[in-house]
Tab-separated table of C-alpha atoms in Angstrom:
chain	number	residue	atom	x	y	z
A	1	MET	CA	-27.031	-28.482	1.426
A	2	GLN	CA	-29.216	-25.392	1.536
A	3	PHE	CA	-27.333	-22.106	2.095
A	4	ASP	CA	-28.318	-20.466	5.388
A	5	ARG	CA	-27.240	-16.837	5.036
A	6	ARG	CA	-27.750	-15.884	8.664
A	7	THR	CA	-25.717	-18.853	9.892
A	8	PHE	CA	-22.956	-18.039	7.420
A	9	LEU	CA	-22.831	-14.420	8.556
A	10	SER	CA	-22.752	-15.434	12.181
A	11	ALA	CA	-19.842	-17.766	11.512
A	12	LEU	CA	-17.921	-15.059	9.705
A	13	ALA	CA	-18.698	-12.535	12.410
A	14	ALA	CA	-16.942	-14.823	14.846
A	15	LEU	CA	-13.728	-13.890	13.037
A	16	GLY	CA	-14.049	-10.493	14.677
A	17	VAL	CA	-13.036	-8.510	11.603
A	18	PRO	CA	-14.135	-4.847	11.539
A	19	GLY	CA	-15.955	-4.130	8.321
A	20	LEU	CA	-17.078	-7.749	7.953
A	21	ALA	CA	-20.766	-7.040	7.634
A	22	GLY	CA	-20.107	-4.554	4.875
A	23	ILE	CA	-18.191	-7.133	2.895
A	24	THR	CA	-20.811	-9.844	3.180
A	25	GLY	CA	-23.965	-7.790	3.661
A	26	PRO	CA	-25.849	-7.780	6.976
A	27	ALA	CA	-29.015	-9.785	7.428
A	28	HIS	CA	-30.790	-6.812	8.997
A	29	ALA	CA	-29.290	-3.313	9.123
A	30	GLN	CA	-30.961	-0.263	10.573
A	31	ALA	CA	-30.528	2.754	8.321
A	32	PRO	CA	-28.215	5.366	9.871
A	33	THR	CA	-29.821	8.617	10.936
A	34	GLY	CA	-28.779	12.064	12.057
A	35	ALA	CA	-25.967	14.354	11.006
A	36	PRO	CA	-23.278	12.546	9.013
A	37	ILE	CA	-19.931	11.721	10.531
A	38	LYS	CA	-17.370	13.362	8.254
A	39	ILE	CA	-14.054	11.649	7.570
A	40	GLY	CA	-11.696	13.951	5.692
A	41	GLY	CA	-8.699	13.218	3.529
A	42	THR	CA	-6.910	13.893	0.265
A	43	LEU	CA	-5.639	11.710	-2.567
A	44	ALA	CA	-3.461	12.342	-5.594
A	45	LEU	CA	-6.371	12.330	-8.026
A	46	THR	CA	-4.157	14.145	-10.533
A	47	GLY	CA	-0.393	14.378	-11.010
A	48	PRO	CA	2.295	11.683	-11.214
A	49	LEU	CA	0.886	9.617	-8.332
A	50	SER	CA	-2.675	9.459	-9.649
A	51	ALA	CA	-2.340	6.042	-11.328
A	52	THR	CA	-1.991	4.434	-7.898
A	53	ALA	CA	-4.122	6.859	-5.901
A	54	MET	CA	-7.162	5.938	-8.005
A	55	ILE	CA	-7.040	2.503	-6.373
A	56	HIS	CA	-7.331	4.145	-2.949
A	57	LYS	CA	-10.228	6.269	-4.149
A	58	LEU	CA	-12.124	3.209	-5.344
A	59	VAL	CA	-11.498	1.331	-2.103
A	60	GLY	CA	-12.599	4.284	0.028
A	61	GLU	CA	-15.831	4.581	-1.938
A	62	MET	CA	-16.436	0.851	-1.500
A	63	TYR	CA	-15.873	1.013	2.228
A	64	ILE	CA	-18.102	4.027	2.843
A	65	GLU	CA	-20.931	2.411	0.898
A	66	GLU	CA	-20.557	-0.823	2.851
A	67	LEU	CA	-20.346	1.020	6.146
A	68	ASN	CA	-23.527	2.968	5.528
A	69	ARG	CA	-25.388	-0.139	4.352
A	70	ARG	CA	-24.792	-1.732	7.719
A	71	GLY	CA	-25.766	1.286	9.786
A	72	GLY	CA	-22.865	3.727	9.560
A	73	LEU	CA	-20.877	4.606	12.665
A	74	LEU	CA	-22.550	5.180	16.028
A	75	GLY	CA	-25.865	4.916	14.181
A	76	ARG	CA	-25.038	7.903	11.951
A	77	PRO	CA	-24.256	7.956	8.228
A	78	VAL	CA	-20.626	8.431	7.200
A	79	GLU	CA	-19.439	10.917	4.586
A	80	TRP	CA	-15.981	10.951	3.019
A	81	VAL	CA	-14.834	14.517	2.378
A	82	LEU	CA	-12.178	13.946	-0.294
A	83	LYS	CA	-9.937	16.579	-1.901
A	84	ASP	CA	-7.342	16.371	-4.690
A	85	ASP	CA	-3.810	17.139	-3.481
A	86	GLN	CA	-2.483	16.851	-7.061
A	87	SER	CA	0.471	14.699	-5.868
A	88	LYS	CA	1.877	17.779	-4.054
A	89	PRO	CA	2.766	17.511	-0.333
A	90	ASP	CA	2.535	21.288	0.158
A	91	LEU	CA	-0.993	21.306	-1.235
A	92	ALA	CA	-1.891	18.313	0.931
A	93	ARG	CA	-0.861	20.320	3.997
A	94	THR	CA	-3.122	23.203	3.005
A	95	LEU	CA	-6.051	20.901	2.254
A	96	TYR	CA	-5.794	19.091	5.596
A	97	GLU	CA	-5.848	22.474	7.317
A	98	GLN	CA	-9.077	23.198	5.421
A	99	LEU	CA	-10.544	19.832	6.332
A	100	VAL	CA	-9.986	20.441	10.047
A	101	THR	CA	-10.786	24.161	10.272
A	102	ALA	CA	-13.256	24.961	7.484
A	103	ASP	CA	-14.887	21.601	6.745
A	104	LYS	CA	-14.793	20.628	10.431
A	105	VAL	CA	-14.444	16.915	9.729
A	106	ASP	CA	-14.819	14.552	12.656
A	107	LEU	CA	-11.987	12.187	11.716
A	108	LEU	CA	-9.029	12.061	9.333
A	109	ILE	CA	-7.661	9.443	6.963
A	110	GLY	CA	-4.287	9.866	5.332
A	111	PRO	CA	-3.462	10.659	1.698
A	112	TYR	CA	-1.418	8.501	-0.674
A	113	ALA	CA	2.411	8.494	-0.552
A	114	THR	CA	4.936	9.372	2.124
A	115	GLY	CA	5.473	13.059	1.335
A	116	SER	CA	1.798	13.947	1.520
A	117	ILE	CA	1.237	11.747	4.569
A	118	LEU	CA	4.037	13.557	6.386
A	119	SER	CA	2.342	16.875	5.570
A	120	ALA	CA	-1.003	15.571	6.812
A	121	MET	CA	0.676	14.222	9.946
A	122	GLY	CA	1.958	17.682	10.816
A	123	VAL	CA	-1.543	19.117	10.562
A	124	ALA	CA	-3.014	16.265	12.602
A	125	GLN	CA	-0.466	16.873	15.345
A	126	ARG	CA	-1.178	20.595	15.418
A	127	TYR	CA	-4.875	19.929	16.037
A	128	ASN	CA	-4.480	16.753	18.132
A	129	LYS	CA	-6.278	14.666	15.510
A	130	THR	CA	-5.713	10.950	15.051
A	131	LEU	CA	-4.430	10.068	11.588
A	132	VAL	CA	-4.730	6.577	10.138
A	133	HIS	CA	-2.806	6.263	6.875
A	134	HIS	CA	-1.957	3.509	4.419
A	135	THR	CA	1.281	4.109	2.475
A	136	PHE	CA	3.943	5.711	4.692
A	137	GLY	CA	7.373	4.420	3.708
A	138	VAL	CA	9.802	6.065	6.181
A	139	PRO	CA	8.792	4.805	9.645
A	140	SER	CA	11.595	6.736	11.354
A	141	LEU	CA	9.790	9.976	10.451
A	142	ALA	CA	6.562	8.889	12.131
A	143	LYS	CA	7.083	10.786	15.390
A	144	TYR	CA	3.469	11.726	16.187
A	145	GLU	CA	1.913	9.427	18.777
A	146	GLN	CA	-1.584	9.600	17.260
A	147	GLN	CA	-0.654	8.371	13.759
A	148	PHE	CA	-1.117	4.748	12.693
A	149	PRO	CA	0.087	2.941	9.540
A	150	ALA	CA	-2.096	0.375	7.793
A	151	TRP	CA	0.647	-0.901	5.492
A	152	ALA	CA	2.348	-3.564	7.619
A	153	MET	CA	5.949	-2.934	6.537
A	154	GLY	CA	7.452	-2.892	10.023
A	155	PRO	CA	9.662	-0.187	11.575
A	156	ASP	CA	12.775	-1.031	9.485
A	157	PRO	CA	11.760	-1.567	5.828
A	158	GLN	CA	15.177	-0.323	4.710
A	159	THR	CA	16.511	-3.612	6.096
A	160	THR	CA	13.626	-6.065	6.022
A	161	VAL	CA	12.517	-5.383	2.431
A	162	PRO	CA	15.963	-5.734	0.780
A	163	ASN	CA	16.630	-8.896	2.786
A	164	LEU	CA	13.272	-10.323	1.686
A	165	VAL	CA	14.128	-9.663	-1.968
A	166	LEU	CA	17.688	-10.951	-1.767
A	167	ASP	CA	16.637	-14.036	0.217
A	168	ALA	CA	14.299	-14.954	-2.633
A	169	LEU	CA	16.952	-14.342	-5.281
A	170	ALA	CA	19.543	-16.323	-3.308
A	171	ALA	CA	17.196	-19.319	-3.395
A	172	SER	CA	16.548	-18.954	-7.146
A	173	PRO	CA	18.262	-20.963	-9.900
A	174	LYS	CA	20.511	-17.979	-10.783
A	175	PRO	CA	21.473	-16.039	-7.636
A	176	PRO	CA	22.850	-12.610	-8.585
A	177	LYS	CA	26.461	-11.649	-7.943
A	178	THR	CA	26.271	-8.034	-9.163
A	179	ILE	CA	23.642	-5.369	-8.530
A	180	ALA	CA	22.686	-1.963	-9.915
A	181	ILE	CA	20.706	0.249	-7.556
A	182	LEU	CA	18.591	2.997	-9.116
A	183	THR	CA	16.250	5.234	-7.176
A	184	SER	CA	14.003	8.219	-7.310
A	185	LYS	CA	14.718	10.898	-4.716
A	186	PHE	CA	11.136	10.567	-3.497
A	187	PRO	CA	11.560	10.101	0.285
A	188	SER	CA	10.205	6.590	0.839
A	189	VAL	CA	11.835	4.850	-2.120
A	190	GLN	CA	15.128	6.669	-1.622
A	191	PHE	CA	15.149	5.662	2.052
A	192	VAL	CA	14.612	1.956	1.341
A	193	SER	CA	16.977	1.993	-1.644
A	194	TYR	CA	19.790	3.416	0.490
A	195	GLY	CA	19.127	0.541	2.867
A	196	ALA	CA	19.306	-1.882	-0.062
A	197	ARG	CA	22.838	-0.644	-0.830
A	198	GLU	CA	23.971	-1.532	2.684
A	199	VAL	CA	22.178	-4.877	2.750
A	200	ALA	CA	23.579	-5.890	-0.652
A	201	LYS	CA	27.099	-4.979	0.453
A	202	LYS	CA	26.812	-7.029	3.652
A	203	ARG	CA	25.559	-9.993	1.622
A	204	GLY	CA	28.555	-9.845	-0.704
A	205	LEU	CA	26.931	-8.511	-3.869
A	206	GLN	CA	29.097	-6.264	-6.016
A	207	GLU	CA	27.482	-2.891	-6.712
A	208	VAL	CA	28.280	-2.028	-10.326
A	209	LEU	CA	26.069	1.077	-10.562
A	210	PHE	CA	24.217	3.526	-8.318
A	211	LEU	CA	22.083	6.300	-9.824
A	212	GLU	CA	19.393	8.686	-8.554
A	213	TRP	CA	16.859	10.909	-10.322
A	214	ASP	CA	14.592	13.746	-9.234
A	215	PHE	CA	10.967	12.802	-8.657
A	216	GLY	CA	8.963	13.902	-11.674
A	217	ASN	CA	11.755	13.046	-14.133
A	218	ARG	CA	10.498	11.656	-17.429
A	219	ASP	CA	13.733	11.145	-19.359
A	220	PHE	CA	15.121	7.758	-18.366
A	221	GLY	CA	17.170	7.244	-21.527
A	222	PRO	CA	20.557	8.183	-20.002
A	223	ILE	CA	19.897	5.972	-16.965
A	224	ALA	CA	18.907	3.033	-19.152
A	225	GLY	CA	22.113	3.435	-21.125
A	226	ARG	CA	24.215	3.372	-17.969
A	227	VAL	CA	22.459	0.224	-16.754
A	228	LYS	CA	23.029	-1.581	-20.040
A	229	GLU	CA	26.701	-0.636	-19.939
A	230	ALA	CA	27.077	-1.852	-16.335
A	231	ASN	CA	25.354	-5.153	-17.221
A	232	PRO	CA	24.269	-6.149	-13.690
A	233	ASP	CA	22.794	-9.513	-12.763
A	234	PHE	CA	20.035	-7.740	-10.820
A	235	VAL	CA	18.532	-4.255	-11.027
A	236	TRP	CA	16.976	-2.740	-7.908
A	237	ASN	CA	14.613	0.070	-8.933
A	238	GLY	CA	13.530	2.538	-6.267
A	239	ALA	CA	10.749	3.505	-8.656
A	240	LEU	CA	7.409	4.986	-7.675
A	241	GLY	CA	4.186	4.822	-9.670
A	242	LEU	CA	4.755	4.969	-13.426
A	243	GLU	CA	8.502	5.557	-13.101
A	244	GLY	CA	9.093	1.812	-13.400
A	245	ASN	CA	7.229	1.677	-16.701
A	246	GLN	CA	9.093	4.710	-17.986
A	247	MET	CA	12.379	3.033	-17.105
A	248	LEU	CA	11.384	-0.141	-18.939
A	249	ASP	CA	10.308	1.877	-21.984
A	250	ALA	CA	13.710	3.570	-22.073
A	251	MET	CA	15.477	0.213	-21.808
A	252	LYS	CA	13.370	-1.228	-24.629
A	253	LYS	CA	14.444	1.594	-26.942
A	254	ILE	CA	18.078	0.536	-26.577
A	255	ASP	CA	17.263	-3.167	-26.908
A	256	TYR	CA	18.013	-4.019	-23.294
A	257	HIS	CA	16.041	-6.003	-20.740
A	258	PRO	CA	17.459	-6.614	-17.264
A	259	PRO	CA	17.917	-10.305	-16.430
A	260	SER	CA	16.331	-9.771	-13.003
A	261	HIS	CA	14.563	-6.594	-11.908
A	262	PHE	CA	12.692	-5.247	-8.865
A	263	TYR	CA	10.497	-2.130	-8.444
A	264	LEU	CA	9.735	-0.843	-4.969
A	265	TYR	CA	6.298	0.784	-5.292
A	266	PRO	CA	5.157	0.521	-8.932
A	267	ALA	CA	1.727	1.312	-10.329
A	268	PRO	CA	0.598	-2.335	-10.303
A	269	GLY	CA	-1.739	-2.300	-13.309
A	270	PRO	CA	0.554	-0.608	-15.837
A	271	MET	CA	3.537	-2.728	-14.748
A	272	MET	CA	1.536	-5.927	-15.136
A	273	LYS	CA	0.132	-4.923	-18.543
A	274	ALA	CA	3.471	-3.919	-20.090
A	275	ALA	CA	5.185	-6.671	-22.079
A	276	GLU	CA	8.520	-5.402	-20.731
A	277	GLY	CA	7.200	-5.881	-17.198
A	278	ASN	CA	7.399	-9.662	-17.457
A	279	GLY	CA	9.615	-10.911	-14.648
A	280	ALA	CA	9.313	-7.699	-12.625
A	281	LEU	CA	9.375	-8.144	-8.851
A	282	THR	CA	7.845	-6.062	-6.089
A	283	VAL	CA	6.682	-6.403	-2.491
A	284	THR	CA	3.124	-7.223	-1.509
A	285	ILE	CA	1.022	-7.710	1.591
A	286	PHE	CA	-2.086	-9.013	-0.184
A	287	GLU	CA	-3.019	-10.588	-3.496
A	288	ASP	CA	-6.252	-11.826	-5.051
A	289	GLN	CA	-5.124	-15.441	-4.789
A	290	ALA	CA	-4.605	-18.189	-2.249
A	291	PRO	CA	-3.356	-18.378	0.429
A	292	PHE	CA	-4.348	-14.717	1.037
A	293	THR	CA	-7.934	-15.436	0.041
A	294	ASN	CA	-8.270	-18.601	2.115
A	295	ASN	CA	-9.826	-16.280	4.690
A	296	PRO	CA	-13.487	-15.873	3.564
A	297	VAL	CA	-13.490	-12.193	4.545
A	298	ALA	CA	-10.454	-11.482	2.390
A	299	ALA	CA	-11.969	-13.530	-0.436
A	300	ALA	CA	-15.155	-11.473	-0.342
A	301	PHE	CA	-13.188	-8.217	-0.361
A	302	ALA	CA	-11.117	-9.396	-3.342
A	303	ARG	CA	-14.241	-10.407	-5.250
A	304	ASN	CA	-15.991	-7.093	-4.589
A	305	PHE	CA	-12.909	-5.091	-5.527
A	306	ARG	CA	-12.527	-7.049	-8.751
A	307	GLU	CA	-16.105	-6.225	-9.742
A	308	ARG	CA	-15.761	-2.528	-8.920
A	309	ALA	CA	-12.340	-2.195	-10.542
A	310	THR	CA	-13.656	-3.803	-13.723
A	311	LYS	CA	-16.521	-1.302	-13.886
A	312	ALA	CA	-14.071	1.546	-13.244
A	313	ASN	CA	-11.765	0.299	-16.048
A	314	LEU	CA	-8.718	0.129	-13.806
A	315	PRO	CA	-5.691	-1.468	-15.521
A	316	ASP	CA	-5.331	-4.048	-12.739
A	317	THR	CA	-8.633	-5.368	-11.418
A	318	GLY	CA	-7.089	-7.668	-8.816
A	319	ALA	CA	-6.930	-6.570	-5.200
A	320	GLU	CA	-3.308	-6.211	-4.106
A	321	THR	CA	-1.134	-4.234	-1.666
A	322	GLN	CA	-2.457	-0.765	-2.465
A	323	ALA	CA	-6.084	-1.849	-2.253
A	324	ALA	CA	-5.568	-3.949	0.858
A	325	SER	CA	-3.647	-1.316	2.814
A	326	SER	CA	-6.300	1.234	1.926
A	327	TYR	CA	-9.116	-1.043	3.070
A	328	ALA	CA	-7.233	-1.878	6.258
A	329	ALA	CA	-6.927	1.836	7.073
A	330	TRP	CA	-10.698	2.176	6.988
A	331	GLN	CA	-11.032	-0.964	9.102
A	332	ILE	CA	-8.707	0.522	11.717
A	333	ILE	CA	-10.756	3.732	11.878
A	334	GLU	CA	-13.995	1.817	12.216
A	335	ALA	CA	-12.553	-0.467	14.886
A	336	GLY	CA	-11.414	2.527	16.945
A	337	VAL	CA	-14.764	4.279	16.782
A	338	VAL	CA	-16.753	1.127	17.542
A	339	ALA	CA	-14.531	0.108	20.447
A	340	THR	CA	-14.558	3.538	22.112
A	341	LYS	CA	-18.144	4.352	21.102
A	342	SER	CA	-16.953	7.869	20.374
A	343	LEU	CA	-15.308	10.231	17.914
A	344	ASP	CA	-12.785	11.408	20.477
A	345	ASP	CA	-9.417	11.365	18.702
A	346	LYS	CA	-7.354	10.791	21.814
A	347	ALA	CA	-9.543	7.933	23.022
A	348	ILE	CA	-9.451	6.296	19.591
A	349	ALA	CA	-5.663	6.616	19.395
A	350	THR	CA	-5.188	5.151	22.865
A	351	TRP	CA	-7.362	2.164	21.993
A	352	ILE	CA	-5.598	1.511	18.657
A	353	LYS	CA	-2.197	1.733	20.323
A	354	GLY	CA	-3.171	-0.832	22.950
A	355	ASN	CA	-4.933	-3.411	20.807
A	356	GLN	CA	-4.407	-5.731	17.862
A	357	ILE	CA	-6.876	-5.236	15.030
A	358	ASP	CA	-8.070	-7.875	12.596
A	359	THR	CA	-7.829	-6.661	9.007
A	360	ILE	CA	-7.736	-8.282	5.592
A	361	GLU	CA	-3.927	-8.098	5.831
A	362	GLY	CA	-4.015	-10.101	9.045
A	363	LYS	CA	-3.837	-9.061	12.677
A	364	LEU	CA	-2.107	-5.675	12.952
A	365	ARG	CA	-0.408	-4.246	16.031
A	366	PHE	CA	0.995	-0.792	16.668
A	367	ASN	CA	3.446	-1.214	19.532
A	368	GLU	CA	6.875	-0.828	17.907
A	369	ARG	CA	8.760	2.328	16.908
A	370	GLY	CA	6.580	4.823	15.082
A	371	ASN	CA	3.502	2.764	15.976
A	372	PHE	CA	4.503	0.114	13.460
A	373	GLY	CA	4.189	-3.633	14.024
A	374	ALA	CA	5.636	-6.617	12.176
A	375	ASP	CA	6.702	-6.520	8.529
A	376	LEU	CA	4.189	-8.754	6.720
A	377	SER	CA	5.736	-8.262	3.267
A	378	LYS	CA	5.908	-10.979	0.642
A	379	LEU	CA	7.400	-10.908	-2.858
A	380	LYS	CA	5.438	-11.097	-6.105
A	381	GLN	CA	6.388	-11.226	-9.765
A	382	VAL	CA	4.776	-10.563	-13.129
A	383	GLN	CA	4.511	-13.921	-14.857
A	384	ASP	CA	2.666	-14.344	-18.147
A	385	GLY	CA	0.807	-11.069	-17.761
A	386	ARG	CA	-0.322	-11.415	-14.148
A	387	TRP	CA	1.072	-10.796	-10.684
A	388	VAL	CA	1.752	-13.974	-8.688
A	389	THR	CA	3.245	-14.344	-5.218
A	390	VAL	CA	6.599	-16.138	-5.309
A	391	TRP	CA	8.177	-15.755	-1.831
A	392	PRO	CA	8.249	-16.959	0.917
A	393	ALA	CA	7.584	-20.415	-0.505
A	394	ASP	CA	4.639	-21.096	1.812
A	395	TRP	CA	2.923	-17.944	0.499
A	396	ALA	CA	3.585	-18.622	-3.162
A	397	ALA	CA	0.622	-19.138	-5.460
A	398	ALA	CA	-0.083	-22.777	-6.274
A	399	GLY	CA	2.564	-24.206	-8.605
A	400	ILE	CA	4.461	-20.903	-8.814
A	401	LYS	CA	8.173	-20.313	-8.379
A	402	LEU	CA	10.342	-17.229	-8.902
A	403	ARG	CA	11.636	-16.935	-12.455
A	404	ASN	CA	14.936	-15.540	-13.652
A	405	ALA	CA	15.551	-14.419	-17.222
């Protein structure tokens, strides 16, 4: 059968996904003209969060290129004004002030990580700007009516995420009876980890250890020693970025490997590449594998990301949660502008609030507390040097089941 590109594009367009043409390539696109529409934001291009923020940078560059290839927004080219917040929320606040007042950007997109997003949210509220963001982990702090999360974690991740993890472990061959809960004091992971303590207690697990560390800590030796001494069946790690790898390195030095271990928001590439990371669990909303990629739009995104990530020498070249939530944030912005045919922040926010938006994560809604919708989280695990989805069972990769040590 001969491939008819125009027919294929028309069929995909019927899916109604914003950003679709950019993924597949439009048959005919009129070049954008006029003054560029400026979308401003920051990312942690340096500092302890940079290993993950680089994924968001790559995705943003992909999206802007795709968007301009298919005609930009409102017929005008789009420019991403990106600044380095150095993983510092205070600096992020200053830079978002500059973006609004000095750079005079038309629209905003959020930075990476909860602390910086909260800083950006304060600036957006002061200037009545709509803020779409992708990695905000404490929904109860999202008080501003014109902010919208792309990461579909629901309004109560402190309950839904621990229950997801413990449901999977309860169905495994070796359900845990004891738990150690470790967490950084970084706001989002600490918030969910505190929730995990309560959920574990209600489910009858015995807590044999609870420890916290200051964000930015690099000496995990004492913590590793305490974990080995406690000898839990399951270790919950409220670890962010490379903290999970640093914890595993410290455990390796004392010849200890947890029988079952979870990391809340790890740097996906380094965790997958580390030999000690085998068996590690974390949450996901998207993976470069079926059934996520059964949708042709999602499959095309995953393929394009893989190619770009390979060229950029990223440790993990597969599209996953960080990449997908970042791409979805851009899709939400585009959908709002296209639907309202304007750059009016209030009009865009009103439309987003009142509509469901098709993204590569699925259909997102913003009508629960903090403008969150449903929690679409799944559970994945490092198995044989790659991330694979393991729970719920109907989302597991073909032939894959959760492994215990």
